[in-house]
Structures are given as C-alpha cells and as structure tokens.
Amino acid sequence: MTSRVAVIGWPVNHSRSPLIHTYWLDRYGIDASYGALAIEPDKAPDWFGTFAKQGLVGANVTIPHKQVAFDACHTLDERASRLGAVNTLWLEAGALRGTSTDGAGFMAHLVATAPQWRQHAHAAAALVLGAGGAARAIVEALAEAGVETIIIANRTAERAHQIATHFAEYHPQHTFKPVDLATAGDFLPTVGLLVNTTSMGMAGHPALDLDLATLPEKATVYDIVYTPLETPLLADARALGLVPVDGLGMLLHQAAPAFERWFGILPEVTDELRQMVIDDLNR
Ligand code: ATR
C-alpha cells in the first residue's frame, strides 16, 4: 500500500510542502504520496490525538497547529521539548513522535549560503527580530551553534522577555538580551548576524524601519520571509555590500530532515527544486 504523508494546517493551500516532498518522492522513486489537509483549529486536538487512525505514516505541521501537535505527541526529542512545538510527526509502534526541524533548516541554509558567517569578527553576537514560534526555533539553533550573545528585539517586549528567560534556563553560559524592536538599531554595530523572523517586509506588510548602515562590514542579513524572495531588508543589505540570505532555503532545508525521518533518505536541496518553488511562488 502506498504510504501517505501530509502537511496539516489551517489554512493550508498556501503550503509549498507538497511540491517539495513530491519532487523528492519522484526523484528517489519512492512509492508514497504527500498531500495537504486543512484541519479546523477546534477539531485539531482530537485529530492529532487520534493520529494513528488518520491513515498517515507521518506529517508536517504548520500554522496554527504546531503546539497542539506537540501536546498530542507521546514522545518528543529534547529539541521539541525545549521549543514546545513540533513541525514533523511520525508513528513508532503506534505511538506518535514529534520533532522540530525548523532550527536545523535555518542553520543548514545559513551554512550552505554564507559559511563565512562564523568567521566574522562579531560572530559571537546575533540580533533576532521577532519573538514568535520561528524566533524560538532560531534562537535555539543559534545557541546550539555557539553564538554567545543573542539579542531578541520585539514589538511586544514581554514576548522577547519570555523567550530570553526560557532559553537562559537551558543555556546558562549564553546571554539572551530582550529589547524593544524600536531600539534594535542600537545593537547593529555589535553583531555579525541579523535575522528577521517578523512578518514585516512580506508582500502586503510594511517593511522594517531599520537602517542597516551601522552593521559591521560583511555582516550577514538573513530574512526568513520568502514572499518576495528579495525583501526590502535583503535589498538594503545587498546595496550595502552585506551578505544577504533569503528565507526560501530555510523552507527547503527544514523539509529535508523530515523527509529523511519518514523515508530513510536525506534528500538533496537542488537548484532545480529551488527554481521549481520560485516558479510556483511567482505563478
Ligand atoms: P511565527 O510563529 O511565524 O513566528 P508569530 O508568532 O505570529 O509568527 O510572530 C510574528 C512576529 O512578527 C512577532 O514577533 C510579532 O511581534 P509581536 O510579538 O509584537 O506581535 C512580529 N510582528 C508582526 N507584525 C508586526 C508589525 N507590524 N510590527 C512589528 N512586529 C510585527
């Protein structure tokens, strides 16, 4: 019988995960299907709670279900436990297991696109804009990668404080500094890496109001927004001779370890796949 995997969200029709995973299934000749299922938020606890009966061998989870899916898991790895959210589910002997590949995807794309980020004179400090679920996965990935000081700038200061306090418990040797988004510019001269995890700069949203001119030379600017592929932030970074890293790679690289989990092959993020997703986004 053909194994079924799907991405679960609400809404879910914007998701490019079916496109990505179907490309890999074809490429590696695996007899499986990858679809998309829209599950209403009020039905989600029950749906994830009875996952073994849904006819799927695994799933990706997207907005707004990452925490509900976390709650339904019987066993979690350490990363998922720290984040309180999962984006990848699978069954093991009938038990639901979950992890998050968002942080690994973020880091894999950074290493692939801007490997020199670690050698930067200010690589010991990074500035993360935003304090939502994506920011959590990224702050965790940066701490794991050894970034000593992580400044978290958010419009709602309280959320930045929550993340900082949460991760300080797990990484006592690191410094997590919560600041107001309006003051983010003050910290630019001290960091080798700037990451935008807010929705600002996304098509239909206002751009960030941040002058990148005070970032150190050759600093890396990573925007996880990928619609448009070159956000105003990345365009500014390019114009200033900084190193821009777009958000599409994170989407592709977070998918790869999930695919490996279900099908046993770590698939390659190829230029052809990237172009296919870009063409689809432009459609
Ligand atoms: P995700 O889980 O994808 O990270 P989220 O939890 O909705 O999504 O987080 C979105 C982030 O974008 C938050 O940091 C949010 O700031 P608040 O915590 O203050 O809401 C930020 N954000 C969204 N719109 C914004 C805006 N117009 N100005 C500043 N920050 C904004």
mmCIF file of C-alpha atoms and ligand atoms in Angstrom:
data_model
loop_
_atom_site.group_PDB
_atom_site.id
_atom_site.type_symbol
_atom_site.label_atom_id
_atom_site.label_comp_id
_atom_site.label_asym_id
_atom_site.label_seq_id
_atom_site.Cartn_x
_atom_site.Cartn_y
_atom_site.Cartn_z
ATOM 1 C CA MET A 1 0.000 0.000 0.000
ATOM 2 C CA THR A 2 1.267 3.494 -0.857
ATOM 3 C CA SER A 3 2.318 5.343 2.325
ATOM 4 C CA ARG A 4 0.612 8.676 2.875
ATOM 5 C CA VAL A 5 2.165 11.777 4.418
ATOM 6 C CA ALA A 6 0.599 15.257 4.527
ATOM 7 C CA VAL A 7 1.074 18.768 5.776
ATOM 8 C CA ILE A 8 -1.577 19.765 8.324
ATOM 9 C CA GLY A 9 -2.544 23.412 8.728
ATOM 10 C CA TRP A 10 -5.412 25.934 8.668
ATOM 11 C CA PRO A 11 -5.448 27.222 6.019
ATOM 12 C CA VAL A 12 -3.007 25.002 4.192
ATOM 13 C CA ASN A 13 -3.421 25.745 0.483
ATOM 14 C CA HIS A 14 -0.507 28.222 0.544
ATOM 15 C CA SER A 15 1.915 25.476 1.633
ATOM 16 C CA ARG A 16 4.687 24.506 -0.792
ATOM 17 C CA SER A 17 5.496 21.367 1.213
ATOM 18 C CA PRO A 18 3.542 19.039 -1.154
ATOM 19 C CA LEU A 19 5.507 20.430 -4.105
ATOM 20 C CA ILE A 20 8.849 19.920 -2.348
ATOM 21 C CA HIS A 21 8.213 16.427 -0.996
ATOM 22 C CA THR A 22 6.566 15.178 -4.213
ATOM 23 C CA TYR A 23 9.668 16.322 -6.129
ATOM 24 C CA TRP A 24 11.847 14.200 -3.829
ATOM 25 C CA LEU A 25 9.477 11.196 -3.884
ATOM 26 C CA ASP A 26 9.695 11.213 -7.705
ATOM 27 C CA ARG A 27 13.418 11.795 -7.693
ATOM 28 C CA TYR A 28 14.190 8.898 -5.338
ATOM 29 C CA GLY A 29 11.489 6.603 -6.808
ATOM 30 C CA ILE A 30 9.613 6.180 -3.507
ATOM 31 C CA ASP A 31 6.079 4.806 -3.618
ATOM 32 C CA ALA A 32 4.367 7.308 -1.323
ATOM 33 C CA SER A 33 2.144 10.374 -1.569
ATOM 34 C CA TYR A 34 2.380 13.765 0.132
ATOM 35 C CA GLY A 35 -0.795 15.845 0.368
ATOM 36 C CA ALA A 36 -2.254 18.760 2.318
ATOM 37 C CA LEU A 37 -5.010 18.586 4.938
ATOM 38 C CA ALA A 38 -6.847 21.591 6.316
ATOM 39 C CA ILE A 39 -7.905 20.868 9.911
ATOM 40 C CA GLU A 40 -10.018 23.432 11.746
ATOM 41 C CA PRO A 41 -8.411 24.681 14.965
ATOM 42 C CA ASP A 42 -11.273 23.447 17.194
ATOM 43 C CA LYS A 43 -11.003 19.951 15.694
ATOM 44 C CA ALA A 44 -7.199 19.819 15.901
ATOM 45 C CA PRO A 45 -6.760 18.422 19.476
ATOM 46 C CA ASP A 46 -8.997 15.486 18.636
ATOM 47 C CA TRP A 47 -7.468 14.968 15.182
ATOM 48 C CA PHE A 48 -3.857 14.908 16.427
ATOM 49 C CA GLY A 49 -4.926 12.914 19.492
ATOM 50 C CA THR A 50 -6.121 10.120 17.175
ATOM 51 C CA PHE A 51 -3.304 10.487 14.643
ATOM 52 C CA ALA A 52 -2.707 6.733 14.365
ATOM 53 C CA LYS A 53 -6.233 6.358 12.919
ATOM 54 C CA GLN A 54 -5.833 9.024 10.223
ATOM 55 C CA GLY A 55 -4.154 6.740 7.659
ATOM 56 C CA LEU A 56 -0.874 8.679 7.574
ATOM 57 C CA VAL A 57 2.610 7.376 8.365
ATOM 58 C CA GLY A 58 3.769 10.888 9.186
ATOM 59 C CA ALA A 59 3.012 14.570 8.778
ATOM 60 C CA ASN A 60 4.341 18.072 8.725
ATOM 61 C CA VAL A 61 2.544 20.576 10.903
ATOM 62 C CA THR A 62 2.212 24.237 10.057
ATOM 63 C CA ILE A 63 0.451 27.312 11.428
ATOM 64 C CA PRO A 64 -1.566 27.274 13.697
ATOM 65 C CA HIS A 65 -1.155 23.641 14.857
ATOM 66 C CA LYS A 66 2.491 23.319 15.940
ATOM 67 C CA GLN A 67 1.656 23.495 19.660
ATOM 68 C CA VAL A 68 -1.460 21.310 19.526
ATOM 69 C CA ALA A 69 0.545 18.647 17.692
ATOM 70 C CA PHE A 70 3.245 18.954 20.358
ATOM 71 C CA ASP A 71 0.649 18.298 23.069
ATOM 72 C CA ALA A 72 -0.552 15.159 21.247
ATOM 73 C CA CYS A 73 2.901 13.541 20.984
ATOM 74 C CA HIS A 74 3.623 10.535 23.168
ATOM 75 C CA THR A 75 7.379 11.049 22.939
ATOM 76 C CA LEU A 76 9.398 14.112 21.983
ATOM 77 C CA ASP A 77 13.058 14.711 21.418
ATOM 78 C CA GLU A 78 14.897 17.262 23.512
ATOM 79 C CA ARG A 79 14.705 19.997 20.891
ATOM 80 C CA ALA A 80 10.920 19.724 20.592
ATOM 81 C CA SER A 81 10.599 19.748 24.379
ATOM 82 C CA ARG A 82 12.586 22.970 24.579
ATOM 83 C CA LEU A 83 10.550 24.644 21.836
ATOM 84 C CA GLY A 84 7.110 23.438 22.936
ATOM 85 C CA ALA A 85 6.248 22.968 19.263
ATOM 86 C CA VAL A 86 6.715 20.359 16.519
ATOM 87 C CA ASN A 87 6.628 20.564 12.730
ATOM 88 C CA THR A 88 7.291 16.866 11.985
ATOM 89 C CA LEU A 89 5.316 13.840 13.193
ATOM 90 C CA TRP A 90 5.751 10.121 12.678
ATOM 91 C CA LEU A 91 4.468 6.880 14.179
ATOM 92 C CA GLU A 92 6.632 4.395 16.001
ATOM 93 C CA ALA A 93 4.896 1.184 17.071
ATOM 94 C CA GLY A 94 1.611 3.077 17.039
ATOM 95 C CA ALA A 95 2.931 5.902 19.256
ATOM 96 C CA LEU A 96 3.036 9.465 17.951
ATOM 97 C CA ARG A 97 6.503 11.029 17.954
ATOM 98 C CA GLY A 98 7.444 14.577 17.058
ATOM 99 C CA THR A 99 10.324 16.916 16.500
ATOM 100 C CA SER A 100 11.050 20.332 15.064
ATOM 101 C CA THR A 101 13.279 20.684 12.004
ATOM 102 C CA ASP A 102 12.843 24.477 11.721
ATOM 103 C CA GLY A 103 16.063 25.325 13.553
ATOM 104 C CA ALA A 104 18.088 22.732 11.632
ATOM 105 C CA GLY A 105 16.649 24.087 8.371
ATOM 106 C CA PHE A 106 17.545 27.643 9.363
ATOM 107 C CA MET A 107 21.134 26.649 10.187
ATOM 108 C CA ALA A 108 21.663 24.328 7.189
ATOM 109 C CA HIS A 109 20.701 27.118 4.805
ATOM 110 C CA LEU A 110 22.907 29.652 6.625
ATOM 111 C CA VAL A 111 25.906 27.313 6.472
ATOM 112 C CA ALA A 112 25.238 26.485 2.795
ATOM 113 C CA THR A 113 24.766 30.111 1.681
ATOM 114 C CA ALA A 114 27.021 32.146 3.965
ATOM 115 C CA PRO A 115 29.565 29.712 5.502
ATOM 116 C CA GLN A 116 31.804 32.655 6.390
ATOM 117 C CA TRP A 117 29.281 33.937 8.993
ATOM 118 C CA ARG A 118 31.138 32.063 11.736
ATOM 119 C CA GLN A 119 34.459 33.722 10.927
ATOM 120 C CA HIS A 120 33.042 37.228 11.227
ATOM 121 C CA ALA A 121 34.735 39.396 13.868
ATOM 122 C CA HIS A 122 31.323 39.796 15.571
ATOM 123 C CA ALA A 123 30.134 36.197 15.098
ATOM 124 C CA ALA A 124 29.768 35.792 18.877
ATOM 125 C CA ALA A 125 26.647 38.009 18.796
ATOM 126 C CA ALA A 126 23.441 37.890 16.756
ATOM 127 C CA LEU A 127 20.320 40.052 16.669
ATOM 128 C CA VAL A 128 16.978 38.301 16.122
ATOM 129 C CA LEU A 129 13.945 40.424 15.238
ATOM 130 C CA GLY A 130 10.647 38.927 16.414
ATOM 131 C CA ALA A 131 9.584 36.624 19.231
ATOM 132 C CA GLY A 132 7.105 34.160 17.703
ATOM 133 C CA GLY A 133 7.443 30.440 17.052
ATOM 134 C CA ALA A 134 10.003 30.884 14.273
ATOM 135 C CA ALA A 135 12.146 33.092 16.521
ATOM 136 C CA ARG A 136 12.161 30.383 19.207
ATOM 137 C CA ALA A 137 13.481 27.742 16.808
ATOM 138 C CA ILE A 138 16.125 30.155 15.514
ATOM 139 C CA VAL A 139 17.266 31.360 18.948
ATOM 140 C CA GLU A 140 17.677 27.714 19.982
ATOM 141 C CA ALA A 141 19.626 26.902 16.788
ATOM 142 C CA LEU A 142 21.933 29.898 17.274
ATOM 143 C CA ALA A 143 22.612 28.990 20.911
ATOM 144 C CA GLU A 144 23.339 25.388 19.892
ATOM 145 C CA ALA A 145 25.713 26.707 17.223
ATOM 146 C CA GLY A 146 27.645 28.538 19.943
ATOM 147 C CA VAL A 147 26.532 32.144 19.429
ATOM 148 C CA GLU A 148 27.263 33.594 22.873
ATOM 149 C CA THR A 149 25.032 36.668 22.909
ATOM 150 C CA ILE A 150 21.602 36.620 21.301
ATOM 151 C CA ILE A 151 19.663 39.873 21.320
ATOM 152 C CA ILE A 152 15.919 39.403 20.810
ATOM 153 C CA ALA A 153 14.083 42.517 19.620
ATOM 154 C CA ASN A 154 10.308 42.513 19.543
ATOM 155 C CA ARG A 155 7.435 44.990 19.269
ATOM 156 C CA THR A 156 5.782 43.346 22.299
ATOM 157 C CA ALA A 157 8.697 43.428 24.734
ATOM 158 C CA GLU A 158 7.038 40.892 27.040
ATOM 159 C CA ARG A 159 7.332 38.119 24.414
ATOM 160 C CA ALA A 160 11.046 38.833 23.953
ATOM 161 C CA HIS A 161 11.471 38.614 27.752
ATOM 162 C CA GLN A 162 9.666 35.255 27.815
ATOM 163 C CA ILE A 163 11.975 33.766 25.163
ATOM 164 C CA ALA A 164 15.075 35.149 26.858
ATOM 165 C CA THR A 165 14.095 33.741 30.251
ATOM 166 C CA HIS A 166 13.100 30.400 28.746
ATOM 167 C CA PHE A 167 16.347 29.787 26.862
ATOM 168 C CA ALA A 168 18.583 31.151 29.624
ATOM 169 C CA GLU A 169 17.479 28.157 31.676
ATOM 170 C CA TYR A 170 18.711 25.696 29.044
ATOM 171 C CA HIS A 171 21.839 27.608 28.027
ATOM 172 C CA PRO A 172 23.157 29.242 31.218
ATOM 173 C CA GLN A 173 26.530 30.025 29.587
ATOM 174 C CA HIS A 174 24.852 32.211 26.907
ATOM 175 C CA THR A 175 23.405 35.709 27.184
ATOM 176 C CA PHE A 176 19.867 36.319 25.904
ATOM 177 C CA LYS A 177 19.038 40.001 25.849
ATOM 178 C CA PRO A 178 15.413 41.067 25.279
ATOM 179 C CA VAL A 179 14.978 44.541 23.796
ATOM 180 C CA ASP A 180 12.254 46.664 22.248
ATOM 181 C CA LEU A 181 12.070 46.433 18.431
ATOM 182 C CA ALA A 182 12.221 50.251 18.264
ATOM 183 C CA THR A 183 15.742 50.132 19.761
ATOM 184 C CA ALA A 184 17.045 47.288 17.526
ATOM 185 C CA GLY A 185 19.178 49.729 15.517
ATOM 186 C CA ASP A 186 21.302 50.488 18.620
ATOM 187 C CA PHE A 187 22.611 46.908 18.632
ATOM 188 C CA LEU A 188 23.525 46.598 14.946
ATOM 189 C CA PRO A 189 27.206 47.638 15.354
ATOM 190 C CA THR A 190 27.766 44.739 17.783
ATOM 191 C CA VAL A 191 26.511 41.773 15.722
ATOM 192 C CA GLY A 192 27.799 39.707 12.800
ATOM 193 C CA LEU A 193 24.360 38.273 12.035
ATOM 194 C CA LEU A 194 20.915 39.886 11.823
ATOM 195 C CA VAL A 195 17.836 37.663 11.413
ATOM 196 C CA ASN A 196 14.312 38.873 10.663
ATOM 197 C CA THR A 197 11.617 36.467 11.882
ATOM 198 C CA THR A 198 8.778 39.013 11.887
ATOM 199 C CA SER A 199 6.259 39.236 9.060
ATOM 200 C CA MET A 200 7.470 42.730 8.195
ATOM 201 C CA GLY A 201 8.668 43.023 4.612
ATOM 202 C CA MET A 202 6.337 40.266 3.483
ATOM 203 C CA ALA A 203 4.142 41.123 0.479
ATOM 204 C CA GLY A 204 1.209 43.168 1.806
ATOM 205 C CA HIS A 205 3.003 44.077 5.071
ATOM 206 C CA PRO A 206 5.017 47.209 5.848
ATOM 207 C CA ALA A 207 8.811 46.971 5.575
ATOM 208 C CA LEU A 208 11.008 47.078 8.677
ATOM 209 C CA ASP A 209 12.140 50.541 9.632
ATOM 210 C CA LEU A 210 15.814 49.756 10.227
ATOM 211 C CA ASP A 211 18.902 51.440 8.775
ATOM 212 C CA LEU A 212 21.492 48.704 8.227
ATOM 213 C CA ALA A 213 24.354 51.160 7.641
ATOM 214 C CA THR A 214 25.761 50.619 11.154
ATOM 215 C CA LEU A 215 26.096 46.840 10.796
ATOM 216 C CA PRO A 216 29.766 45.801 10.699
ATOM 217 C CA GLU A 217 31.279 45.196 7.264
ATOM 218 C CA LYS A 218 30.457 41.789 5.751
ATOM 219 C CA ALA A 219 27.779 41.049 8.359
ATOM 220 C CA THR A 220 25.123 38.517 7.310
ATOM 221 C CA VAL A 221 21.465 39.567 6.984
ATOM 222 C CA TYR A 222 19.030 36.639 6.990
ATOM 223 C CA ASP A 223 15.320 37.206 6.305
ATOM 224 C CA ILE A 224 13.067 34.193 6.811
ATOM 225 C CA VAL A 225 10.324 35.899 4.758
ATOM 226 C CA TYR A 226 10.380 34.481 1.202
ATOM 227 C CA THR A 227 7.475 36.293 -0.443
ATOM 228 C CA PRO A 228 9.038 38.302 -2.045
ATOM 229 C CA LEU A 229 12.316 36.409 -2.295
ATOM 230 C CA GLU A 230 14.246 39.674 -2.037
ATOM 231 C CA THR A 231 12.583 41.626 0.766
ATOM 232 C CA PRO A 232 13.321 45.341 1.257
ATOM 233 C CA LEU A 233 15.657 44.288 4.112
ATOM 234 C CA LEU A 234 17.667 41.998 1.818
ATOM 235 C CA ALA A 235 17.738 44.606 -0.942
ATOM 236 C CA ASP A 236 19.205 47.102 1.575
ATOM 237 C CA ALA A 237 21.754 44.508 2.715
ATOM 238 C CA ARG A 238 22.815 43.811 -0.865
ATOM 239 C CA ALA A 239 23.154 47.535 -1.645
ATOM 240 C CA LEU A 240 25.424 47.974 1.408
ATOM 241 C CA GLY A 241 27.697 45.063 0.442
ATOM 242 C CA LEU A 242 26.467 42.906 3.349
ATOM 243 C CA VAL A 243 25.752 39.177 2.906
ATOM 244 C CA PRO A 244 22.026 38.581 2.206
ATOM 245 C CA VAL A 245 20.428 35.170 2.927
ATOM 246 C CA ASP A 246 16.831 34.599 1.793
ATOM 247 C CA GLY A 247 14.073 32.620 3.500
ATOM 248 C CA LEU A 248 13.317 30.091 0.788
ATOM 249 C CA GLY A 249 16.352 27.992 1.672
ATOM 250 C CA MET A 250 15.102 27.565 5.240
ATOM 251 C CA LEU A 251 11.816 26.198 3.892
ATOM 252 C CA LEU A 252 13.678 23.713 1.668
ATOM 253 C CA HIS A 253 16.219 22.701 4.309
ATOM 254 C CA GLN A 254 13.638 22.142 7.076
ATOM 255 C CA ALA A 255 11.836 19.749 4.736
ATOM 256 C CA ALA A 256 14.896 17.543 4.121
ATOM 257 C CA PRO A 257 15.303 16.040 7.646
ATOM 258 C CA ALA A 258 11.535 15.425 7.824
ATOM 259 C CA PHE A 259 11.700 13.501 4.536
ATOM 260 C CA GLU A 260 14.635 11.514 5.916
ATOM 261 C CA ARG A 261 12.657 10.679 9.037
ATOM 262 C CA TRP A 262 9.805 9.115 7.021
ATOM 263 C CA PHE A 263 11.640 7.614 4.064
ATOM 264 C CA GLY A 264 15.205 6.968 5.255
ATOM 265 C CA ILE A 265 16.955 9.119 2.642
ATOM 266 C CA LEU A 266 18.313 12.615 3.326
ATOM 267 C CA PRO A 267 17.234 14.328 0.097
ATOM 268 C CA GLU A 268 19.293 16.915 -1.719
ATOM 269 C CA VAL A 269 18.207 20.571 -1.885
ATOM 270 C CA THR A 270 18.975 21.122 -5.567
ATOM 271 C CA ASP A 271 18.954 24.310 -7.654
ATOM 272 C CA GLU A 272 16.259 22.678 -9.790
ATOM 273 C CA LEU A 273 13.994 22.229 -6.740
ATOM 274 C CA ARG A 274 14.621 25.792 -5.588
ATOM 275 C CA GLN A 275 13.746 27.107 -9.061
ATOM 276 C CA MET A 276 10.604 24.982 -9.159
ATOM 277 C CA VAL A 277 9.379 26.530 -5.909
ATOM 278 C CA ILE A 278 10.313 30.047 -7.093
ATOM 279 C CA ASP A 279 8.329 29.492 -10.314
ATOM 280 C CA ASP A 280 5.371 28.304 -8.257
ATOM 281 C CA LEU A 281 5.580 31.334 -5.942
ATOM 282 C CA ASN A 282 5.630 33.620 -8.988
ATOM 283 C CA ARG A 283 2.565 31.988 -10.511
HETATM 284 P P1 ATR B 1 5.663 32.909 13.845
HETATM 285 O O1 ATR B 1 5.235 31.784 14.738
HETATM 286 O O2 ATR B 1 5.588 32.574 12.388
HETATM 287 O O3 ATR B 1 6.991 33.461 14.214
HETATM 288 P P2 ATR B 1 4.019 34.896 15.228
HETATM 289 O O4 ATR B 1 4.036 34.131 16.487
HETATM 290 O O5 ATR B 1 2.729 35.462 14.766
HETATM 291 O O6 ATR B 1 4.543 34.042 13.987
HETATM 292 O O7 ATR B 1 5.129 36.045 15.325
HETATM 293 C C1 ATR B 1 5.178 37.075 14.406
HETATM 294 C C2 ATR B 1 6.275 38.059 14.818
HETATM 295 O O8 ATR B 1 6.206 39.201 13.955
HETATM 296 C C3 ATR B 1 6.123 38.598 16.230
HETATM 297 O O9 ATR B 1 7.394 38.828 16.766
HETATM 298 C C4 ATR B 1 5.375 39.910 16.001
HETATM 299 O O10 ATR B 1 5.549 40.873 17.014
HETATM 300 P P3 ATR B 1 4.571 40.881 18.319
HETATM 301 O O11 ATR B 1 5.048 39.779 19.209
HETATM 302 O O12 ATR B 1 4.757 42.231 18.903
HETATM 303 O O13 ATR B 1 3.185 40.655 17.789
HETATM 304 C C5 ATR B 1 6.040 40.387 14.728
HETATM 305 N N1 ATR B 1 5.221 41.377 14.001
HETATM 306 C C6 ATR B 1 4.166 41.126 13.208
HETATM 307 N N2 ATR B 1 3.674 42.266 12.684
HETATM 308 C C7 ATR B 1 4.455 43.262 13.164
HETATM 309 C C8 ATR B 1 4.479 44.685 12.988
HETATM 310 N N3 ATR B 1 3.584 45.317 12.203
HETATM 311 N N4 ATR B 1 5.428 45.397 13.635
HETATM 312 C C9 ATR B 1 6.346 44.771 14.409
HETATM 313 N N5 ATR B 1 6.378 43.437 14.613
HETATM 314 C C10 ATR B 1 5.452 42.693 14.000
#
